[in-house]
Tab-separated table of C-alpha atoms in Angstrom:
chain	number	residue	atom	x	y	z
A	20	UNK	CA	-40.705	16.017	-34.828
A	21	UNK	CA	-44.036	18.080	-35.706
A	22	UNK	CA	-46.717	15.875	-37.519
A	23	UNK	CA	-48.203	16.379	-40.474
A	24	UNK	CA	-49.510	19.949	-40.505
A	25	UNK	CA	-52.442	21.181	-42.438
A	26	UNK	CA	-53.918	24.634	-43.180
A	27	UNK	CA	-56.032	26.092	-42.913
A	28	UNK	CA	-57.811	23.682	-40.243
A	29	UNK	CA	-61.408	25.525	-42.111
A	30	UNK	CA	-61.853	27.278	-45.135
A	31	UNK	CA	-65.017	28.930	-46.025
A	32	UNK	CA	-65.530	30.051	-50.092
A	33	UNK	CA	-68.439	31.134	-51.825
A	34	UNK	CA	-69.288	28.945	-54.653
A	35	UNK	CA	-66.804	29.654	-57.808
A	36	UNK	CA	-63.949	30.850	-55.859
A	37	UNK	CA	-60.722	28.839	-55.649
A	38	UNK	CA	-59.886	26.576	-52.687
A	39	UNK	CA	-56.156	26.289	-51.832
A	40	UNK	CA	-54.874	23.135	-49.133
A	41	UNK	CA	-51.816	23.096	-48.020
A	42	UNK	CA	-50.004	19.801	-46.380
A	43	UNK	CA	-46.541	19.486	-44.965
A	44	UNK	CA	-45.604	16.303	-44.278
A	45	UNK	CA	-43.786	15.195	-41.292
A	46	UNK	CA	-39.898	15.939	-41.575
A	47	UNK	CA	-38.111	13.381	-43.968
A	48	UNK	CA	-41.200	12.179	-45.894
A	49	UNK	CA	-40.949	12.373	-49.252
A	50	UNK	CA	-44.556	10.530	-49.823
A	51	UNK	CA	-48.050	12.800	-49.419
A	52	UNK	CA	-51.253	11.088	-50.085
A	53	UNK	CA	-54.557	12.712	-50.565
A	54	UNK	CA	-57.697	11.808	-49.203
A	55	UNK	CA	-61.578	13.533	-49.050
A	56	UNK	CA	-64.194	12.456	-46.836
A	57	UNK	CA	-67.657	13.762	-47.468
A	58	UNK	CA	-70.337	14.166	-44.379
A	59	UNK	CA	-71.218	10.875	-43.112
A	60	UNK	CA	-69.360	8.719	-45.730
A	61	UNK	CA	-65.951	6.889	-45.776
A	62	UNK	CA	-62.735	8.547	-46.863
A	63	UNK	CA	-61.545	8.009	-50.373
A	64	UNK	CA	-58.379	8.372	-52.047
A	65	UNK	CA	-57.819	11.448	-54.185
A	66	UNK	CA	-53.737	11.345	-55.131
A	67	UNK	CA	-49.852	10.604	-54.400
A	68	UNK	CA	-47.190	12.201	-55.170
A	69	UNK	CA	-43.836	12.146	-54.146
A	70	UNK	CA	-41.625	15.333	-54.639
A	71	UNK	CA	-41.766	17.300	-58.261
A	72	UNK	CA	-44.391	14.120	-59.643
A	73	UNK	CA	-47.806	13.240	-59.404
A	74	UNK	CA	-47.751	9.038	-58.761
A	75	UNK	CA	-51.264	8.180	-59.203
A	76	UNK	CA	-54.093	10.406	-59.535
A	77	UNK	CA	-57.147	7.818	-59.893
A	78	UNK	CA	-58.952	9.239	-57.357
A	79	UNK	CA	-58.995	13.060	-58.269
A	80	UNK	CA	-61.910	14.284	-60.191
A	81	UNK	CA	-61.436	15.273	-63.892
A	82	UNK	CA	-61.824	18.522	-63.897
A	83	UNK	CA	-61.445	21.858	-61.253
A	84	UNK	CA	-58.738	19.506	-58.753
A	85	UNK	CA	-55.132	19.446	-59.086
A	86	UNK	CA	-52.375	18.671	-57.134
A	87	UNK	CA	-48.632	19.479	-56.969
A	88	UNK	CA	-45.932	18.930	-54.406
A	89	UNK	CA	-42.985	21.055	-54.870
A	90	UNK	CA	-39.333	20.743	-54.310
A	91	UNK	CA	-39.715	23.650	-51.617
A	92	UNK	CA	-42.604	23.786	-49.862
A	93	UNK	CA	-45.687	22.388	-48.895
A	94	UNK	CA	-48.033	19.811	-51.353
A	95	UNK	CA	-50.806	21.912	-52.397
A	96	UNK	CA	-54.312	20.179	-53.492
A	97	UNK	CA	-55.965	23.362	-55.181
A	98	UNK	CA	-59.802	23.083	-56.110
A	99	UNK	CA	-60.574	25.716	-58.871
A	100	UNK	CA	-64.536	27.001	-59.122
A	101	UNK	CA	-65.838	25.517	-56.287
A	102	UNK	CA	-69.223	23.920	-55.763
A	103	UNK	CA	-71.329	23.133	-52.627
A	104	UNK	CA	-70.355	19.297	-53.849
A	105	UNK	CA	-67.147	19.944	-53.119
A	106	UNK	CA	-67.502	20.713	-49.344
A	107	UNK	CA	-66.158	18.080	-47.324
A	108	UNK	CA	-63.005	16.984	-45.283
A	109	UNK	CA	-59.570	16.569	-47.029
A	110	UNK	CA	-57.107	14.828	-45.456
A	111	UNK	CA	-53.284	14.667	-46.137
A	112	UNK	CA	-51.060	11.549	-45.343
A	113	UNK	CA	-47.245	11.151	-45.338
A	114	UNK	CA	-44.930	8.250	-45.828
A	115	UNK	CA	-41.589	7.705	-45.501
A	116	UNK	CA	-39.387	6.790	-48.405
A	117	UNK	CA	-38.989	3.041	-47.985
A	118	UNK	CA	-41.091	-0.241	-47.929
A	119	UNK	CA	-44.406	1.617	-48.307
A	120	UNK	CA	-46.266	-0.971	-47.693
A	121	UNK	CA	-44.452	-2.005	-44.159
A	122	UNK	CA	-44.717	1.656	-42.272
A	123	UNK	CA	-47.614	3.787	-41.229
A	124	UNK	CA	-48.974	6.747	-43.113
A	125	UNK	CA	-49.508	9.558	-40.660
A	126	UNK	CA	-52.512	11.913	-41.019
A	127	UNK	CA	-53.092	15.377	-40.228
A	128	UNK	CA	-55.900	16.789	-38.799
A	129	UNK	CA	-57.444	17.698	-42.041
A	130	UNK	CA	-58.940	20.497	-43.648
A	131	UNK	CA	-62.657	21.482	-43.742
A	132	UNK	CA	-63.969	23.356	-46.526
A	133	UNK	CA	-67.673	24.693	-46.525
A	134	UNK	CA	-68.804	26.202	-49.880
A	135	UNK	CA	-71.505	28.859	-49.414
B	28	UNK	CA	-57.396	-3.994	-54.752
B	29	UNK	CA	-58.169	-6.358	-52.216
B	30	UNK	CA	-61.139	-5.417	-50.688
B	31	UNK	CA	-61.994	-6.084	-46.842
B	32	UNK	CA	-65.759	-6.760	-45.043
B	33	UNK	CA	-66.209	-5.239	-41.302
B	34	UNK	CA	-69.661	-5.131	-39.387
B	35	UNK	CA	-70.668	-1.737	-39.673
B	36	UNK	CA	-71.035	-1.271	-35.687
B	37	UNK	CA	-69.819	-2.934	-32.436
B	38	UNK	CA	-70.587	-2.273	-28.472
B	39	UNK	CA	-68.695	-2.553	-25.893
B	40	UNK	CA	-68.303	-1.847	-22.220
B	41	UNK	CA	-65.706	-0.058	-20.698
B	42	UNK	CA	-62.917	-1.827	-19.371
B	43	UNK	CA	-63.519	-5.464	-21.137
B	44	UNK	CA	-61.959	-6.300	-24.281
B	45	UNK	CA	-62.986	-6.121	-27.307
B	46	UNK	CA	-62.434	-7.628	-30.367
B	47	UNK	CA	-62.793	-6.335	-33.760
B	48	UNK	CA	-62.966	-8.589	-36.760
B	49	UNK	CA	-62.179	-8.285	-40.437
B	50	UNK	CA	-62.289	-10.815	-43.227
B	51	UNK	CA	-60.148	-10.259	-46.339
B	52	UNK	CA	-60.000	-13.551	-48.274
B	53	UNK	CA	-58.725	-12.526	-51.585
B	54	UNK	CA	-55.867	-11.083	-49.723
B	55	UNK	CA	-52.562	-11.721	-51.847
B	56	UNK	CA	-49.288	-13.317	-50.651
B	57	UNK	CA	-47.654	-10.173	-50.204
B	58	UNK	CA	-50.354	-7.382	-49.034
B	59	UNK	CA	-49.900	-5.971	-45.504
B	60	UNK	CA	-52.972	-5.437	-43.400
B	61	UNK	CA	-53.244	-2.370	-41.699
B	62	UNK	CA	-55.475	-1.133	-38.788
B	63	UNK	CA	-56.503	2.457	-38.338
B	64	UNK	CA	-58.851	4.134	-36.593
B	65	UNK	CA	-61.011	7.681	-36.839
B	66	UNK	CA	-61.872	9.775	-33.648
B	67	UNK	CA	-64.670	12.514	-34.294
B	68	UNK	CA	-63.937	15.036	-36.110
B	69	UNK	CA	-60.357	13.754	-36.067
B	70	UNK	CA	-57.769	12.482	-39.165
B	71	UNK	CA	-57.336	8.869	-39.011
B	72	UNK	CA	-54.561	7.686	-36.406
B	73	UNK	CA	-52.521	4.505	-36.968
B	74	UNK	CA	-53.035	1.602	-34.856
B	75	UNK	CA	-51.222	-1.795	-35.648
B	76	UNK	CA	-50.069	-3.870	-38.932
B	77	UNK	CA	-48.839	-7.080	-39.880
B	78	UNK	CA	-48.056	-9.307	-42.649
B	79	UNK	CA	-48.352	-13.155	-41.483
B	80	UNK	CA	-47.469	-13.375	-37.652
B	81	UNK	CA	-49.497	-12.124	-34.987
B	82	UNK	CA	-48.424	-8.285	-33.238
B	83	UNK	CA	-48.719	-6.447	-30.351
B	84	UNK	CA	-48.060	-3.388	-29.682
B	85	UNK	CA	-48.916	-0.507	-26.725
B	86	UNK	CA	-52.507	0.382	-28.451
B	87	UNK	CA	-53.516	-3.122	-28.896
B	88	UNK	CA	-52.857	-6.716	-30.734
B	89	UNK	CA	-53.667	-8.230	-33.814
B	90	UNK	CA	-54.289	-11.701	-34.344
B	91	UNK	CA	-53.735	-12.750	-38.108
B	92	UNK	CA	-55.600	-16.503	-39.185
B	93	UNK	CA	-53.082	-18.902	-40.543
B	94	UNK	CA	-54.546	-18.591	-43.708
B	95	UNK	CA	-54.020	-14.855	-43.730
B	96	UNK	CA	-58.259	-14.959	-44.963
B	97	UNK	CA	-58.991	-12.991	-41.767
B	98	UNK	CA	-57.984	-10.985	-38.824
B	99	UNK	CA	-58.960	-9.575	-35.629
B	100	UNK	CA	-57.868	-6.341	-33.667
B	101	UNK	CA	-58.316	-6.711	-30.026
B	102	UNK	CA	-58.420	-4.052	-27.781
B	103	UNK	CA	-57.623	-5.312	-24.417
B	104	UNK	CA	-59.540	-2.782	-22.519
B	105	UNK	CA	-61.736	-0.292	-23.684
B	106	UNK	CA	-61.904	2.898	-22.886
B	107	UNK	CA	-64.629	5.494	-23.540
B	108	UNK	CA	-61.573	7.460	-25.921
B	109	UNK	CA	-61.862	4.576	-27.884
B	110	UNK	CA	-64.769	4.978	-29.241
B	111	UNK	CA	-64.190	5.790	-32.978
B	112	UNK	CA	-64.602	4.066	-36.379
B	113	UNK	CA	-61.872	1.493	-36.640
B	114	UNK	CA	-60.410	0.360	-40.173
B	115	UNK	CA	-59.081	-2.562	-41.765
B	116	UNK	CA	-57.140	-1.948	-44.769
B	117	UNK	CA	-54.919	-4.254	-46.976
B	118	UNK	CA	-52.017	-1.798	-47.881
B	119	UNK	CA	-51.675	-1.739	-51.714
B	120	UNK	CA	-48.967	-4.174	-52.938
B	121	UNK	CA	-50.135	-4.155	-56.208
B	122	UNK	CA	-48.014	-2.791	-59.417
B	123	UNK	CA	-46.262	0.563	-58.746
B	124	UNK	CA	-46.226	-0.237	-55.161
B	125	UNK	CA	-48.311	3.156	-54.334
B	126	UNK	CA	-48.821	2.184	-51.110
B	127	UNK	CA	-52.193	4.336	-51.151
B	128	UNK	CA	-55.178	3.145	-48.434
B	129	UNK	CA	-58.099	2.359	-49.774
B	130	UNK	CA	-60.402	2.885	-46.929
B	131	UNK	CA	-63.810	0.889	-46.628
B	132	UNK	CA	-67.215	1.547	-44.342
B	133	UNK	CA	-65.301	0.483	-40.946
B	134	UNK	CA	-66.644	-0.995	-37.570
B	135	UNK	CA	-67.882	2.415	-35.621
B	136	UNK	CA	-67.409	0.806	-31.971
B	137	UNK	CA	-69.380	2.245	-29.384
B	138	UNK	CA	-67.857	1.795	-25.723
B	139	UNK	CA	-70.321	2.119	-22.781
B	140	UNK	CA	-69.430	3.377	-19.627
């Protein structure tokens, strides 16, 4: 059972590009959780979503991040115009479907995205 | 949410155990406390959880207070891959059940060979 597999592991874009993320989360999840940790700070949450709905987006910035996680396919957190703000680690989590609260989330390795 | 307080920064030598506390007292009846931990340049990595009684599993134990106000993971012997910034985090229980981790500073443990 592969874990959860992010891509690219970097991603280099020159500021006002668009920054595409892609997670797939381990086999029978049906919960991804989004995370960014800037240089030498904490992680923080970004957004869940569970398959065809976004579950709670508190965390995502207003404006230029959005989030979707398809029927098919991987979850896709998608960062339009970057800025050199913006570089930092993102991290994608999975669940499985029941009692949340009682399992562990599993992490991939992350994705980290330099803006030049 | 339910926050939690760590020391920012333990020691340790390799080989003795450490122990790695956490104090949560507005924890609520039914939050689960969850330990994970971050390796350089690494995503975090799942370590232990519990709700009330005390667990133990192959990467180490947690003991929980009876008053659920505080806990402690203990690693039983350190080695130098354990070095890493270790997290305490109350699971959200709160309404809609997100289950998202709301991660705080964390204890970076240092373990000296």
């Amino acid at each position: 059972n592969a874990g959860v597999m992010q891509n690219p592991r970097h991603l280099v874009r020159r500021r006002g590009q668009e920054a595409r993320l892609r997670c797939s989360p381990m086999k029978g999840h049906s919960h991804v959780y989004w995370y960014r940790q800037l240089p030498e700070e904490g992680l923080k949450f970004m957004v869940y979503l569970q398959k065809e709905n976004i579950i709670d987006e508190s965390g995502m910035p207003k404006e230029r991040f959005s989030a979707e996680f398809p029927k098919e396919g991987p979850s896709i957190l998608r960062i339009q115009q970057v800025v050199r703000g913006d570089s930092a680690a993102y991290f994608c989590a999975s669940s499985p479907l029941a009692q949340i609260m009682n399992t562990e989330a599993f992490f991939g390795q992350g994705t980290r995205l330099t803006v030049v | 949410d339910a926050k939690t307080t760590q020391p920012n920064s333990m020691e340790s030598n390799e080989e003795e155990p450490v122990h790695l506390p956490c104090n949560h007292s507005t924890i609520s009846g039914t939050d689960y406390i969850h330990w994970y931990r971050q390796l350089p340049s690494q995503g975090p990595e799942y370590v232990i959880h519990g709700l009330t009684s005390n667990v133990n599993n192959r990467m180490a134990s947690l003991a929980i207070a009876e008053d659920r106000k505080s806990s402690t993971l203990i690693l039983h012997r350190a080695t130098l891959r354990d070095a890493a910034v270790y997290y305490c985090i109350l699971r959200d229980a709160g309404s809609g059940n997100t289950g998202k981790l709301i991660f705080g500073q964390g204890t970076t443990l240092q373990v000296k060979p």
